[in-house]
XYZ file of C-alpha atoms in Angstrom:
304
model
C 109.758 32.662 124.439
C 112.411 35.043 125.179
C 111.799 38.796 124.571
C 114.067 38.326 121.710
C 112.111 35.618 120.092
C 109.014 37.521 120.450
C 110.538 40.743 118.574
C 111.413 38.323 115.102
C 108.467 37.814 112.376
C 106.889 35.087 113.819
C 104.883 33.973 110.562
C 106.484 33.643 107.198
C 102.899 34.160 104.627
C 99.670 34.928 105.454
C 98.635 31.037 106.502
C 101.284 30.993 108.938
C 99.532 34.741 109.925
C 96.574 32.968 110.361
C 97.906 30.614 112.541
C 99.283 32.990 114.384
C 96.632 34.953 114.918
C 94.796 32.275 116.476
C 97.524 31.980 119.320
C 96.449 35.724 120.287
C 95.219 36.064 123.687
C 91.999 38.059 122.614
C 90.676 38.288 125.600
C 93.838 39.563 127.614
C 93.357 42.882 125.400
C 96.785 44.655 126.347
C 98.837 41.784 125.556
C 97.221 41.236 122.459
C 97.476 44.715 121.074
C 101.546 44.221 122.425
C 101.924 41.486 120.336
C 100.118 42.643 117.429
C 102.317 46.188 117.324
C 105.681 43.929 117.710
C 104.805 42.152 114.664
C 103.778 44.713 112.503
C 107.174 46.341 113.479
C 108.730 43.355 112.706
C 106.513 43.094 109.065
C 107.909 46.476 108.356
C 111.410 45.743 109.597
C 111.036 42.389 106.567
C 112.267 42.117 103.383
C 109.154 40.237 101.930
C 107.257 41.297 98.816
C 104.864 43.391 98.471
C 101.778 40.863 97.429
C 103.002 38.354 100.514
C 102.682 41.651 102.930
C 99.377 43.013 101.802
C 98.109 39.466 102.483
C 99.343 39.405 105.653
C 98.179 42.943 106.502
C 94.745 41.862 105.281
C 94.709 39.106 108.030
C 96.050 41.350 110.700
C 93.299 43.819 110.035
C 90.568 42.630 111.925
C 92.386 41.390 115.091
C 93.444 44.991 115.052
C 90.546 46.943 115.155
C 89.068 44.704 117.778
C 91.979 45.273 120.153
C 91.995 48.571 119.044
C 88.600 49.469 119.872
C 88.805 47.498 123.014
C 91.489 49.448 124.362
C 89.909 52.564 123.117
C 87.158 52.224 125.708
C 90.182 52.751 128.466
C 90.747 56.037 127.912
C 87.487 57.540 125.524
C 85.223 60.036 127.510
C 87.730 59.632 130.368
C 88.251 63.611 132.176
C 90.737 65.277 131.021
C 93.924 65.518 131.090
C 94.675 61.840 131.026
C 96.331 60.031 134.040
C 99.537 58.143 133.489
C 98.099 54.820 132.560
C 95.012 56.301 129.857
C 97.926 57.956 128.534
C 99.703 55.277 128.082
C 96.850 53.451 126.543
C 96.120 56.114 123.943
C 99.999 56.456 122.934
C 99.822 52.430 122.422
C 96.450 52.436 120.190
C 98.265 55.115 118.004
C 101.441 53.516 117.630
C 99.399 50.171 116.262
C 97.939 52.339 113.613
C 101.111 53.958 112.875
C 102.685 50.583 112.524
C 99.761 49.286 110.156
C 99.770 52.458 108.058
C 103.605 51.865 107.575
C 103.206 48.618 106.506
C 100.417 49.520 103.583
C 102.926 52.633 102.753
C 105.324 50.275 102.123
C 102.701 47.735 99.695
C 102.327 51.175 97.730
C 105.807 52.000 97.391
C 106.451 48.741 95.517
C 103.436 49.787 93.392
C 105.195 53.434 92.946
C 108.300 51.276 91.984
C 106.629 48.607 89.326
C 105.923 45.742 91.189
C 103.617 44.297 88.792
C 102.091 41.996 91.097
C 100.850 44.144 93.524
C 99.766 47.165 90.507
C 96.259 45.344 90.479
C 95.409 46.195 94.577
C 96.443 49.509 94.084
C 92.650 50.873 95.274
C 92.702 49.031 97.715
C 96.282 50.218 99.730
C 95.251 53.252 99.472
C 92.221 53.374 101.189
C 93.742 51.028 103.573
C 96.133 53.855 104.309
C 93.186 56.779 104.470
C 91.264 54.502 106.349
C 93.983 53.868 109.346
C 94.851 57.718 109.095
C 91.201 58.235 109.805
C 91.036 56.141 112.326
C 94.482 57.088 114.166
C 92.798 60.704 113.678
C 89.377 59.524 115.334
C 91.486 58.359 118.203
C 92.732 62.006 118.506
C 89.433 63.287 118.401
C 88.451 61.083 121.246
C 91.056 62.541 123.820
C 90.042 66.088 122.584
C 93.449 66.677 120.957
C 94.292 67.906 117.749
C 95.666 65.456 114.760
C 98.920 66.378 113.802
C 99.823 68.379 110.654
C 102.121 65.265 109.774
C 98.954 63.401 109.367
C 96.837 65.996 107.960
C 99.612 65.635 105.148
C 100.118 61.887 104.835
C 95.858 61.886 104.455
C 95.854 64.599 101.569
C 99.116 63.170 99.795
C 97.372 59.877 99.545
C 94.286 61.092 98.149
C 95.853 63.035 95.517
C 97.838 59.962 95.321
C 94.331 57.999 94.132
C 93.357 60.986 91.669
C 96.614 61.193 90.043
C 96.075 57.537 89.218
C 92.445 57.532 88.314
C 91.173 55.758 91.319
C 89.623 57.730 93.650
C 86.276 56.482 93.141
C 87.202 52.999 92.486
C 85.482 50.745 95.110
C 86.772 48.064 97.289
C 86.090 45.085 100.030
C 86.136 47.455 102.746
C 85.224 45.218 105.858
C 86.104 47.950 108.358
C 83.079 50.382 107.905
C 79.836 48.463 109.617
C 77.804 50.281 106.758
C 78.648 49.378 103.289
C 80.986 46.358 101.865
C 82.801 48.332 99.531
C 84.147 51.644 99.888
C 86.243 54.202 97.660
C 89.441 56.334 98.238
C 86.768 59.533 97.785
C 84.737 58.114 100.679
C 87.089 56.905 103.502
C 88.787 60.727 102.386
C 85.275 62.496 102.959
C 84.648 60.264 105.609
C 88.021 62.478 107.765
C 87.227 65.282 106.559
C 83.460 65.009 107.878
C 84.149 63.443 111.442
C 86.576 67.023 111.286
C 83.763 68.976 110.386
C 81.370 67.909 112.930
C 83.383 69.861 115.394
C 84.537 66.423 117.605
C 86.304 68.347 120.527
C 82.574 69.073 121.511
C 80.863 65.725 121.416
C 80.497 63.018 124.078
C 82.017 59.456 123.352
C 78.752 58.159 122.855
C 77.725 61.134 120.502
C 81.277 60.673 118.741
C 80.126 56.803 118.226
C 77.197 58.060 116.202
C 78.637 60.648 114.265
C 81.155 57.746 112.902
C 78.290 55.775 111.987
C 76.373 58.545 110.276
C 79.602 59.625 108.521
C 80.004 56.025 106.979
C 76.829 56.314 105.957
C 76.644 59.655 104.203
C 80.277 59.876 103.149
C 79.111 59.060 98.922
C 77.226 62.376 99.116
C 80.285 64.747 99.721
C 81.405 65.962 96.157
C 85.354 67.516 96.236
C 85.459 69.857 93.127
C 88.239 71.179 91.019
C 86.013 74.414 90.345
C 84.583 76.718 92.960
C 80.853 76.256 93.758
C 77.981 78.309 92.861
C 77.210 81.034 95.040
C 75.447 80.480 97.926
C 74.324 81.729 101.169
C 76.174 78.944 103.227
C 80.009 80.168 102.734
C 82.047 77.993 100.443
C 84.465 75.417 102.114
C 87.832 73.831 100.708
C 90.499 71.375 101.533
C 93.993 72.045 100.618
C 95.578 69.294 99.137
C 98.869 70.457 99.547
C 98.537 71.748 103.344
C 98.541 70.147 106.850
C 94.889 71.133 107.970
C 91.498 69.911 107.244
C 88.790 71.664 105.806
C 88.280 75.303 105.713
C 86.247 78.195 104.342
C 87.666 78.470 100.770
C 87.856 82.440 101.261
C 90.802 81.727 104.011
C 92.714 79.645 100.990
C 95.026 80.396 98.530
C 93.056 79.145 95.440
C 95.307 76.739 93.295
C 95.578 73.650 91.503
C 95.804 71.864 94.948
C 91.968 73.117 96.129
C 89.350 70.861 96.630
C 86.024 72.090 97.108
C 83.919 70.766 99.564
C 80.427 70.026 98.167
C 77.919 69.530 101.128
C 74.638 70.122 98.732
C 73.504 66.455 98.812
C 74.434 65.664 102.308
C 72.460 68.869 103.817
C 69.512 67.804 102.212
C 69.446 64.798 103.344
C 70.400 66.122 106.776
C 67.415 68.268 106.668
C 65.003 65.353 105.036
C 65.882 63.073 108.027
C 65.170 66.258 110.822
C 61.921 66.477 108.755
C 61.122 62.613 109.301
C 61.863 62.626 113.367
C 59.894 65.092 113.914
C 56.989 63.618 112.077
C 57.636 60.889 114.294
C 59.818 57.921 112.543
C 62.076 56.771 115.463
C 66.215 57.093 114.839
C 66.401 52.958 113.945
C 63.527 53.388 111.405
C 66.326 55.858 109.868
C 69.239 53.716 110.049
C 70.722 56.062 112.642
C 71.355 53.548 115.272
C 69.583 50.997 117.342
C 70.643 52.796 120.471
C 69.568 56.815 119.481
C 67.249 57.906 120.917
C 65.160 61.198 120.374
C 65.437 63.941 120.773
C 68.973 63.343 121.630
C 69.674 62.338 117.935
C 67.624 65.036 116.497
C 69.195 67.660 118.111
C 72.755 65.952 117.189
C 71.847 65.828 113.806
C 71.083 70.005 114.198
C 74.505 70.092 115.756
């Protein structure tokens, strides 16, 4: 095909998506992830409704986050700074998730504008959107850089986004996270804001892998709170809603209608509980922490 060719939609509904899909040279992993980005730029380039594209999208996703992980393993834990062609590598796995998060942005527009046959998957977009934010922000974290305020802001926006419409705790088919088959626009939003919190510019790749999986799995016992917290002797944390940075100690914000509180009650008890437990002796898989942990590596993580 000529290069022209290959930048036009090449499927016109999700079976044809399908189809093409299955012409995807999985195993050449560069030229997969090529094709893949070309065609979500085309998708968002289309004039197609908004139903027909979140289809689509849905049938993309997994092909994605294969190639996407795939190529990841080109450039995580690599020394730093890059060379020319890990560079390259990273700049290509976040322009795929820029490309996919433009493409859900543009299923919730319609719902914004009263496309009635898309209102229904509302929930659903927009965790779709956290969730590639979060993961375009993981793949910052794993090159030791910085997320950008830009999508600091697109991340908060569509959270308030899910409150303002009563469905932040809402949950959905979510067949991204390995833990749980649903998830919520509260969790994959906790679930950013955690992997931030666990200070990822000073983990390993392989620690990095683990904190992702222990996020998924303790991202229902983070509670963001209108009201400020009860005193106590671990200093209060917020999130402002309306700013470009993660999570920080509430006394540093301006308090406001946009605060969110950041309640960690739940999650460092059971934090503590599972310390307890490894050092009595039940092994990390026993836990669900992870086949591969091993103590007292994931002990002293789980200090960390």
């Amino acid at each position: 095909t000529s290069p022209e060719s290959q930048h036009t939609l090449q499927f016109t509904d999700s079976a044809d998506c399908k189809r093409w899909i299955e012409t995807l040279p999985l195993t050449n992993v560069q030229q997969a992830q090529r094709l893949l980005t070309v065609q979500c730029a085309a998708l968002n380039a289309a004039e197609i409704p908004a139903l027909e594209r979140l289809k689509m999208l849905e049938t993309l996703k997994e092909p994605v986050a294969l190639v996407q992980s795939e190529s990841a393993n080109r450039y995580a834990g690599k020394p730093l700074p890059l060379d020319a062609g890990e560079s390259a590598a990273w700049a290509d796995v976040i322009e795929l998730w820029e490309e996919m998060t433009r493409n859900y942005q543009q299923c919730l527009k319609a719902y914004r504008e009263g496309d009635l046959a898309i209102a229904p998957h509302a929930p659903l977009i927009t965790m779709r959107c956290l969730r590639a934010l979060g993961c375009e922000m993981l793949d910052y974290h794993r090159v030791y850089r910085r997320p950008p305020g830009a999508v600091w802001r697109a991340l908060h926006d569509l959270y308030s986004f899910s409150e303002q419409h009563g469905f932040t705790r809402i949950r959905v088919q979510d067949s991204f996270a390995q833990h749980d088959p649903d998830s919520s626009c509260a969790e994959t939003y906790a679930q950013a804001l955690l992997a931030h919190l666990a200070n990822p510019y000073a983990l390993s790749t392989r620690q990095l892998a683990f904190v992702q999986r222990w996020i998924e799995k303790w991202a229902t016992l983070v509670g963001l709170v209108v009201q400020p917290l009860p005193a106590s002797a671990i200093s209060s944390l917020a999130v402002d809603l309306g700013g470009s940075a993660g999570v920080e100690f509430a006394g540093d914000l301006e308090s406001g209608p946009n605060l969110r509180y950041v309640d960690l009650e739940q999650l460092s008890k059971t934090l503590r509980q599972t310390i307890t437990l490894l050092k009595q002796g039940q092994t990390p898989a026993q836990l669900g922490l992870g086949d591969t942990a091993r103590q007292p590596g994931c002990e002293n993580l789980l200090m960390l």
